[in-house]
Amino acid sequence: MNKQNVGLFRIWNRSKGEEMINESVEKLWENFKLQNPTLPDCYELMTFGDTQDRADQSAALVLEGLKTVKTTLLLEYQRKEKYLPQEGSYSIILDVNNQAIGIVQLLKVFIVPFDEVTDELAYQEGEGDRTLSGWREIYQTYFQEQCKKQHWNFSVKTEVVCIQFELVYAA
């Protein structure tokens, strides 16, 4: 997996003639558009985690309907000068091999300090025991690792981007 794209979004606009990432992405979007012909010609790509195991596990949880939230450090968006995803837009979920496995629609995108993530959001992340304490344990360690790699300081007030979504099409 290309670690530059892990956990963030890239928008693809077919009407501008942009090249698709691979055939699985194009086929999945085309099949989805056959059922929804009024969809725009652009979509985003979504990946999870920074390891093969995390990526595969999270993608599987999305397909099972257990993971409906993604949380990312706001600092990652700022570092890569990436825009925040837009509510109502569509994202194609990629597995660790960059193969399209499903499409989600983004329902809500907002920023909160790490320590203000709620029980409900932790549950919707779908990972671990789905409790807030379990989420904090998993994500504090994960975010601390990410911050350390970039020479950033992590605190419980570090802002995270929370993206709520629903699976609308599976491969």
PDB file of C-alpha atoms in Angstrom:
ATOM      1  CA  MET A   1       0.000   0.000   0.000  1.00  0.00           C
ATOM      2  CA  ASN A   2       1.208   3.482  -0.771  1.00  0.00           C
ATOM      3  CA  LYS A   3       1.651   4.942   2.694  1.00  0.00           C
ATOM      4  CA  GLN A   4       1.345   8.487   1.346  1.00  0.00           C
ATOM      5  CA  ASN A   5      -2.329   7.859   0.721  1.00  0.00           C
ATOM      6  CA  VAL A   6      -3.107   5.864   3.852  1.00  0.00           C
ATOM      7  CA  GLY A   7      -6.019   7.198   5.807  1.00  0.00           C
ATOM      8  CA  LEU A   8      -6.691  10.234   3.645  1.00  0.00           C
ATOM      9  CA  PHE A   9      -8.793  10.987   0.625  1.00  0.00           C
ATOM     10  CA  ARG A  10      -8.042  11.705  -3.013  1.00  0.00           C
ATOM     11  CA  ILE A  11     -10.772  12.979  -5.258  1.00  0.00           C
ATOM     12  CA  TRP A  12     -11.058  11.619  -8.790  1.00  0.00           C
ATOM     13  CA  ASN A  13     -13.007  13.549 -11.363  1.00  0.00           C
ATOM     14  CA  ARG A  14     -13.834  11.504 -14.435  1.00  0.00           C
ATOM     15  CA  SER A  15     -15.361  14.483 -16.228  1.00  0.00           C
ATOM     16  CA  LYS A  16     -11.900  16.083 -16.236  1.00  0.00           C
ATOM     17  CA  GLY A  17     -10.431  12.949 -17.786  1.00  0.00           C
ATOM     18  CA  GLU A  18      -8.441  11.908 -14.721  1.00  0.00           C
ATOM     19  CA  GLU A  19      -7.049   8.414 -14.858  1.00  0.00           C
ATOM     20  CA  MET A  20      -8.565   5.854 -12.478  1.00  0.00           C
ATOM     21  CA  ILE A  21      -6.347   4.140  -9.909  1.00  0.00           C
ATOM     22  CA  ASN A  22      -7.113   0.692 -11.363  1.00  0.00           C
ATOM     23  CA  GLU A  23      -9.721  -1.331 -13.180  1.00  0.00           C
ATOM     24  CA  SER A  24     -11.471  -2.503  -9.989  1.00  0.00           C
ATOM     25  CA  VAL A  25     -12.184   1.112  -8.996  1.00  0.00           C
ATOM     26  CA  GLU A  26     -13.530   2.029 -12.407  1.00  0.00           C
ATOM     27  CA  LYS A  27     -15.715  -1.085 -12.657  1.00  0.00           C
ATOM     28  CA  LEU A  28     -17.165  -0.641  -9.178  1.00  0.00           C
ATOM     29  CA  TRP A  29     -18.029   3.012  -9.825  1.00  0.00           C
ATOM     30  CA  GLU A  30     -19.525   2.224 -13.238  1.00  0.00           C
ATOM     31  CA  ASN A  31     -21.713  -0.535 -11.753  1.00  0.00           C
ATOM     32  CA  PHE A  32     -22.854   1.779  -8.964  1.00  0.00           C
ATOM     33  CA  LYS A  33     -23.646   4.520 -11.495  1.00  0.00           C
ATOM     34  CA  LEU A  34     -25.794   2.114 -13.529  1.00  0.00           C
ATOM     35  CA  GLN A  35     -28.094   1.906 -10.499  1.00  0.00           C
ATOM     36  CA  ASN A  36     -27.709   5.627  -9.721  1.00  0.00           C
ATOM     37  CA  PRO A  37     -27.363   7.471 -13.055  1.00  0.00           C
ATOM     38  CA  THR A  38     -27.599  10.960 -11.534  1.00  0.00           C
ATOM     39  CA  LEU A  39     -24.388  10.562  -9.511  1.00  0.00           C
ATOM     40  CA  PRO A  40     -21.595  13.026 -10.164  1.00  0.00           C
ATOM     41  CA  ASP A  41     -18.492  11.953 -12.080  1.00  0.00           C
ATOM     42  CA  CYS A  42     -16.223  12.405  -9.087  1.00  0.00           C
ATOM     43  CA  TYR A  43     -15.567  10.343  -5.998  1.00  0.00           C
ATOM     44  CA  GLU A  44     -12.933   9.931  -3.346  1.00  0.00           C
ATOM     45  CA  LEU A  45     -10.761   6.979  -2.421  1.00  0.00           C
ATOM     46  CA  MET A  46     -10.649   5.830   1.197  1.00  0.00           C
ATOM     47  CA  THR A  47      -8.153   3.565   2.909  1.00  0.00           C
ATOM     48  CA  PHE A  48      -7.665   2.625   6.539  1.00  0.00           C
ATOM     49  CA  GLY A  49      -4.749   2.191   8.908  1.00  0.00           C
ATOM     50  CA  ASP A  50      -1.025   2.153   8.334  1.00  0.00           C
ATOM     51  CA  THR A  51      -0.425  -1.594   8.193  1.00  0.00           C
ATOM     52  CA  GLN A  52      -1.822  -4.425   6.121  1.00  0.00           C
ATOM     53  CA  ASP A  53      -3.574  -5.946   9.140  1.00  0.00           C
ATOM     54  CA  ARG A  54      -5.243  -2.666  10.159  1.00  0.00           C
ATOM     55  CA  ALA A  55      -6.289  -1.921   6.597  1.00  0.00           C
ATOM     56  CA  ASP A  56      -7.781  -5.367   6.019  1.00  0.00           C
ATOM     57  CA  GLN A  57      -9.521  -5.486   9.401  1.00  0.00           C
ATOM     58  CA  SER A  58     -11.079  -2.040   9.021  1.00  0.00           C
ATOM     59  CA  ALA A  59     -12.228  -2.686   5.456  1.00  0.00           C
ATOM     60  CA  ALA A  60     -13.866  -5.938   6.565  1.00  0.00           C
ATOM     61  CA  LEU A  61     -15.651  -4.112   9.397  1.00  0.00           C
ATOM     62  CA  VAL A  62     -17.042  -1.594   6.883  1.00  0.00           C
ATOM     63  CA  LEU A  63     -18.376  -4.401   4.680  1.00  0.00           C
ATOM     64  CA  GLU A  64     -19.960  -6.059   7.737  1.00  0.00           C
ATOM     65  CA  GLY A  65     -21.675  -2.774   8.654  1.00  0.00           C
ATOM     66  CA  LEU A  66     -19.841  -2.573  11.974  1.00  0.00           C
ATOM     67  CA  LYS A  67     -17.553   0.344  11.093  1.00  0.00           C
ATOM     68  CA  THR A  68     -19.365   3.533  10.102  1.00  0.00           C
ATOM     69  CA  VAL A  69     -16.855   6.108  11.369  1.00  0.00           C
ATOM     70  CA  LYS A  70     -13.274   6.912  10.443  1.00  0.00           C
ATOM     71  CA  THR A  71     -11.080   9.108  12.628  1.00  0.00           C
ATOM     72  CA  THR A  72      -7.890  10.770  11.389  1.00  0.00           C
ATOM     73  CA  LEU A  73      -5.539  13.365  12.831  1.00  0.00           C
ATOM     74  CA  LEU A  74      -6.340  16.831  11.526  1.00  0.00           C
ATOM     75  CA  LEU A  75      -2.566  17.340  11.396  1.00  0.00           C
ATOM     76  CA  GLU A  76      -2.384  14.726   8.612  1.00  0.00           C
ATOM     77  CA  TYR A  77      -4.724  16.754   6.429  1.00  0.00           C
ATOM     78  CA  GLN A  78      -2.776  19.921   7.160  1.00  0.00           C
ATOM     79  CA  ARG A  79       0.617  18.287   6.534  1.00  0.00           C
ATOM     80  CA  LYS A  80      -0.471  16.909   3.179  1.00  0.00           C
ATOM     81  CA  GLU A  81      -2.454  20.052   2.365  1.00  0.00           C
ATOM     82  CA  LYS A  82      -5.524  17.906   1.772  1.00  0.00           C
ATOM     83  CA  TYR A  83      -9.053  19.208   1.877  1.00  0.00           C
ATOM     84  CA  LEU A  84     -11.506  17.751   4.358  1.00  0.00           C
ATOM     85  CA  PRO A  85     -13.967  15.358   2.732  1.00  0.00           C
ATOM     86  CA  GLN A  86     -17.390  16.802   1.962  1.00  0.00           C
ATOM     87  CA  GLU A  87     -20.621  15.573   3.484  1.00  0.00           C
ATOM     88  CA  GLY A  88     -22.793  13.837   0.904  1.00  0.00           C
ATOM     89  CA  SER A  89     -19.853  12.804  -1.260  1.00  0.00           C
ATOM     90  CA  TYR A  90     -18.995   9.218  -2.129  1.00  0.00           C
ATOM     91  CA  SER A  91     -15.813   7.302  -1.394  1.00  0.00           C
ATOM     92  CA  ILE A  92     -14.601   4.026  -2.815  1.00  0.00           C
ATOM     93  CA  ILE A  93     -13.093   1.832  -0.124  1.00  0.00           C
ATOM     94  CA  LEU A  94      -9.793   0.255  -1.111  1.00  0.00           C
ATOM     95  CA  ASP A  95      -8.277  -2.820   0.474  1.00  0.00           C
ATOM     96  CA  VAL A  96      -4.579  -3.160   1.220  1.00  0.00           C
ATOM     97  CA  ASN A  97      -3.928  -4.076  -2.430  1.00  0.00           C
ATOM     98  CA  ASN A  98      -5.759  -0.952  -3.679  1.00  0.00           C
ATOM     99  CA  GLN A  99      -8.655  -3.069  -4.923  1.00  0.00           C
ATOM    100  CA  ALA A 100     -12.132  -1.518  -4.708  1.00  0.00           C
ATOM    101  CA  ILE A 101     -14.318  -3.372  -2.221  1.00  0.00           C
ATOM    102  CA  GLY A 102     -17.217  -1.000  -1.594  1.00  0.00           C
ATOM    103  CA  ILE A 103     -18.648   2.496  -1.786  1.00  0.00           C
ATOM    104  CA  VAL A 104     -19.674   4.654   1.154  1.00  0.00           C
ATOM    105  CA  GLN A 105     -21.519   7.942   1.299  1.00  0.00           C
ATOM    106  CA  LEU A 106     -20.171  10.483   3.778  1.00  0.00           C
ATOM    107  CA  LEU A 107     -22.895  11.587   6.155  1.00  0.00           C
ATOM    108  CA  LYS A 108     -21.092  13.933   8.519  1.00  0.00           C
ATOM    109  CA  VAL A 109     -17.578  15.379   8.773  1.00  0.00           C
ATOM    110  CA  PHE A 110     -16.469  17.299  11.856  1.00  0.00           C
ATOM    111  CA  ILE A 111     -13.438  18.092  13.997  1.00  0.00           C
ATOM    112  CA  VAL A 112     -13.154  17.528  17.747  1.00  0.00           C
ATOM    113  CA  PRO A 113     -10.328  17.267  20.261  1.00  0.00           C
ATOM    114  CA  PHE A 114      -9.287  13.654  20.887  1.00  0.00           C
ATOM    115  CA  ASP A 115     -10.750  13.719  24.410  1.00  0.00           C
ATOM    116  CA  GLU A 116     -14.171  14.837  23.126  1.00  0.00           C
ATOM    117  CA  VAL A 117     -14.805  11.772  20.977  1.00  0.00           C
ATOM    118  CA  THR A 118     -18.050  10.305  22.304  1.00  0.00           C
ATOM    119  CA  ASP A 119     -19.153   6.811  23.329  1.00  0.00           C
ATOM    120  CA  GLU A 120     -21.352   6.734  20.218  1.00  0.00           C
ATOM    121  CA  LEU A 121     -18.468   7.540  17.855  1.00  0.00           C
ATOM    122  CA  ALA A 122     -16.211   4.989  19.540  1.00  0.00           C
ATOM    123  CA  TYR A 123     -18.911   2.371  19.062  1.00  0.00           C
ATOM    124  CA  GLN A 124     -19.377   3.356  15.402  1.00  0.00           C
ATOM    125  CA  GLU A 125     -15.621   2.956  14.774  1.00  0.00           C
ATOM    126  CA  GLY A 126     -16.367  -0.755  15.155  1.00  0.00           C
ATOM    127  CA  GLU A 127     -12.938  -1.713  16.477  1.00  0.00           C
ATOM    128  CA  GLY A 128     -11.872  -3.502  19.648  1.00  0.00           C
ATOM    129  CA  ASP A 129     -14.615  -3.846  22.236  1.00  0.00           C
ATOM    130  CA  ARG A 130     -16.397  -0.782  20.772  1.00  0.00           C
ATOM    131  CA  THR A 131     -16.233   1.140  24.065  1.00  0.00           C
ATOM    132  CA  LEU A 132     -14.885   4.649  24.498  1.00  0.00           C
ATOM    133  CA  SER A 133     -12.107   3.439  26.792  1.00  0.00           C
ATOM    134  CA  GLY A 134     -11.174   0.755  24.258  1.00  0.00           C
ATOM    135  CA  TRP A 135     -11.234   3.294  21.429  1.00  0.00           C
ATOM    136  CA  ARG A 136      -9.025   5.694  23.399  1.00  0.00           C
ATOM    137  CA  GLU A 137      -6.529   2.942  24.139  1.00  0.00           C
ATOM    138  CA  ILE A 138      -6.298   1.895  20.483  1.00  0.00           C
ATOM    139  CA  TYR A 139      -6.304   5.363  18.963  1.00  0.00           C
ATOM    140  CA  GLN A 140      -4.155   7.157  21.514  1.00  0.00           C
ATOM    141  CA  THR A 141      -1.395   4.631  20.822  1.00  0.00           C
ATOM    142  CA  TYR A 142      -1.963   4.862  17.064  1.00  0.00           C
ATOM    143  CA  PHE A 143      -2.056   8.681  17.014  1.00  0.00           C
ATOM    144  CA  GLN A 144       0.991   8.930  19.277  1.00  0.00           C
ATOM    145  CA  GLU A 145       2.903   6.731  16.810  1.00  0.00           C
ATOM    146  CA  GLN A 146       1.766   8.901  13.900  1.00  0.00           C
ATOM    147  CA  CYS A 147       2.734  12.096  15.709  1.00  0.00           C
ATOM    148  CA  LYS A 148       6.119  10.713  16.712  1.00  0.00           C
ATOM    149  CA  LYS A 149       6.918   9.884  13.060  1.00  0.00           C
ATOM    150  CA  GLN A 150       6.196  13.500  12.087  1.00  0.00           C
ATOM    151  CA  HIS A 151       7.821  15.079  15.163  1.00  0.00           C
ATOM    152  CA  TRP A 152       4.489  16.418  16.385  1.00  0.00           C
ATOM    153  CA  ASN A 153       3.306  16.525  19.968  1.00  0.00           C
ATOM    154  CA  PHE A 154       0.214  14.521  20.779  1.00  0.00           C
ATOM    155  CA  SER A 155      -2.109  15.450  23.626  1.00  0.00           C
ATOM    156  CA  VAL A 156      -5.699  14.650  24.472  1.00  0.00           C
ATOM    157  CA  LYS A 157      -6.530  18.071  22.988  1.00  0.00           C
ATOM    158  CA  THR A 158      -5.078  17.164  19.575  1.00  0.00           C
ATOM    159  CA  GLU A 159      -7.839  17.599  17.010  1.00  0.00           C
ATOM    160  CA  VAL A 160      -9.173  14.671  15.032  1.00  0.00           C
ATOM    161  CA  VAL A 161     -11.381  14.579  11.957  1.00  0.00           C
ATOM    162  CA  CYS A 162     -14.405  12.318  12.424  1.00  0.00           C
ATOM    163  CA  ILE A 163     -16.104  11.040   9.287  1.00  0.00           C
ATOM    164  CA  GLN A 164     -19.430   9.264   9.613  1.00  0.00           C
ATOM    165  CA  PHE A 165     -20.468   7.213   6.588  1.00  0.00           C
ATOM    166  CA  GLU A 166     -22.750   4.456   5.401  1.00  0.00           C
ATOM    167  CA  LEU A 167     -21.989   1.581   3.061  1.00  0.00           C
ATOM    168  CA  VAL A 168     -24.132   2.044  -0.047  1.00  0.00           C
ATOM    169  CA  TYR A 169     -22.596  -0.526  -2.405  1.00  0.00           C
ATOM    170  CA  ALA A 170     -20.375  -3.587  -1.951  1.00  0.00           C
ATOM    171  CA  ALA A 171     -18.198  -5.178  -4.600  1.00  0.00           C
TER     172      ALA A 171
END
